[in-house]
Amino acid sequence: MARLVIHNGKITDRDAFIKICPFNALEIKSGVAEVNSSCKMYRLCVRKGPEGAAEIVEDLNFPLFY
Ligand code: SF4
């Protein structure tokens, strides 16, 4: 299953960044941008945000080697 990871170090304007999401799934908490449970994995923030700011990461729930 994939999840979204936010890399705050790549974001210069956090207010502008969180406005990219049409589902209000991006918010600022304690000064950093975070993704909340409203995320639909629409990936607009990945495409429209600063390069590397939002990343889709695949969770591997099975061993790579048997
Ligand atoms: S992946 Fe889509 S729904 Fe999730 S935070 Fe980014 S823009 Fe919003």
Short mmCIF file of C-alpha atoms and ligand atoms in Angstrom, two decimals:
data_model
loop_
_atom_site.label_atom_id
_atom_site.label_comp_id
_atom_site.label_asym_id
_atom_site.label_seq_id
_atom_site.Cartn_x
_atom_site.Cartn_y
_atom_site.Cartn_z
CA MET A 1 0.00 0.00 0.00
CA ALA A 2 1.30 3.45 -0.85
CA ARG A 3 1.45 6.46 1.43
CA LEU A 4 2.36 10.09 1.01
CA VAL A 5 5.47 11.50 2.69
CA ILE A 6 6.05 15.26 2.98
CA HIS A 7 9.65 16.54 2.95
CA ASN A 8 9.39 19.94 4.63
CA GLY A 9 13.02 20.76 3.87
CA LYS A 10 12.08 21.05 0.17
CA ILE A 11 9.24 23.51 0.81
CA THR A 12 9.94 27.23 1.02
CA ASP A 13 6.31 28.49 1.09
CA ARG A 14 4.29 26.07 3.24
CA ASP A 15 1.09 28.15 3.02
CA ALA A 16 1.16 27.97 -0.79
CA PHE A 17 2.04 24.28 -0.67
CA ILE A 18 -0.93 23.19 1.46
CA LYS A 19 -3.32 25.11 -0.80
CA ILE A 20 -2.44 22.78 -3.68
CA CYS A 21 -4.57 19.99 -2.22
CA PRO A 22 -8.24 20.20 -3.29
CA PHE A 23 -9.28 17.90 -0.41
CA ASN A 24 -7.71 19.97 2.42
CA ALA A 25 -5.55 16.97 3.20
CA LEU A 26 -2.46 19.13 3.71
CA GLU A 27 -2.20 21.23 6.86
CA ILE A 28 0.43 23.02 8.91
CA LYS A 29 0.97 21.69 12.42
CA SER A 30 3.67 23.06 14.70
CA GLY A 31 5.12 24.92 11.73
CA VAL A 32 5.49 21.95 9.40
CA ALA A 33 3.31 20.71 6.55
CA GLU A 34 1.64 17.35 7.19
CA VAL A 35 -0.79 15.12 5.37
CA ASN A 36 -3.99 14.08 7.14
CA SER A 37 -6.51 11.29 6.69
CA SER A 38 -8.43 13.21 3.98
CA CYS A 39 -5.71 12.38 1.46
CA LYS A 40 -7.11 10.61 -1.61
CA MET A 41 -3.67 9.92 -3.10
CA TYR A 42 -4.68 12.21 -5.93
CA ARG A 43 -0.99 13.17 -6.28
CA LEU A 44 -1.62 16.76 -7.27
CA CYS A 45 0.80 17.90 -4.56
CA VAL A 46 3.45 15.60 -6.01
CA ARG A 47 3.01 17.09 -9.48
CA LYS A 48 2.44 20.75 -8.55
CA GLY A 49 4.52 21.15 -5.39
CA PRO A 50 8.25 21.94 -5.23
CA GLU A 51 10.35 19.11 -6.59
CA GLY A 52 10.72 16.36 -3.98
CA ALA A 53 8.35 18.02 -1.46
CA ALA A 54 5.72 15.29 -1.64
CA GLU A 55 6.66 11.71 -2.35
CA ILE A 56 4.60 8.56 -2.81
CA VAL A 57 6.24 5.70 -0.92
CA GLU A 58 5.27 2.08 -1.37
CA ASP A 59 5.03 0.19 1.90
CA LEU A 60 6.43 -3.29 1.56
CA ASN A 61 4.50 -5.55 3.88
CA PHE A 62 6.21 -8.73 2.78
CA PRO A 63 9.79 -9.90 3.02
CA LEU A 64 11.92 -9.22 -0.02
CA PHE A 65 13.79 -12.49 0.43
CA TYR A 66 12.47 -15.85 1.50
S1 SF4 B 1 -1.95 13.28 -2.78
FE1 SF4 B 1 -3.70 14.49 -3.47
S2 SF4 B 1 -5.21 14.29 -1.83
FE2 SF4 B 1 -3.24 13.68 -0.98
S3 SF4 B 1 -2.39 15.54 -0.08
FE3 SF4 B 1 -1.60 15.41 -2.18
S4 SF4 B 1 -3.03 16.62 -3.43
FE4 SF4 B 1 -4.03 16.14 -1.47
#
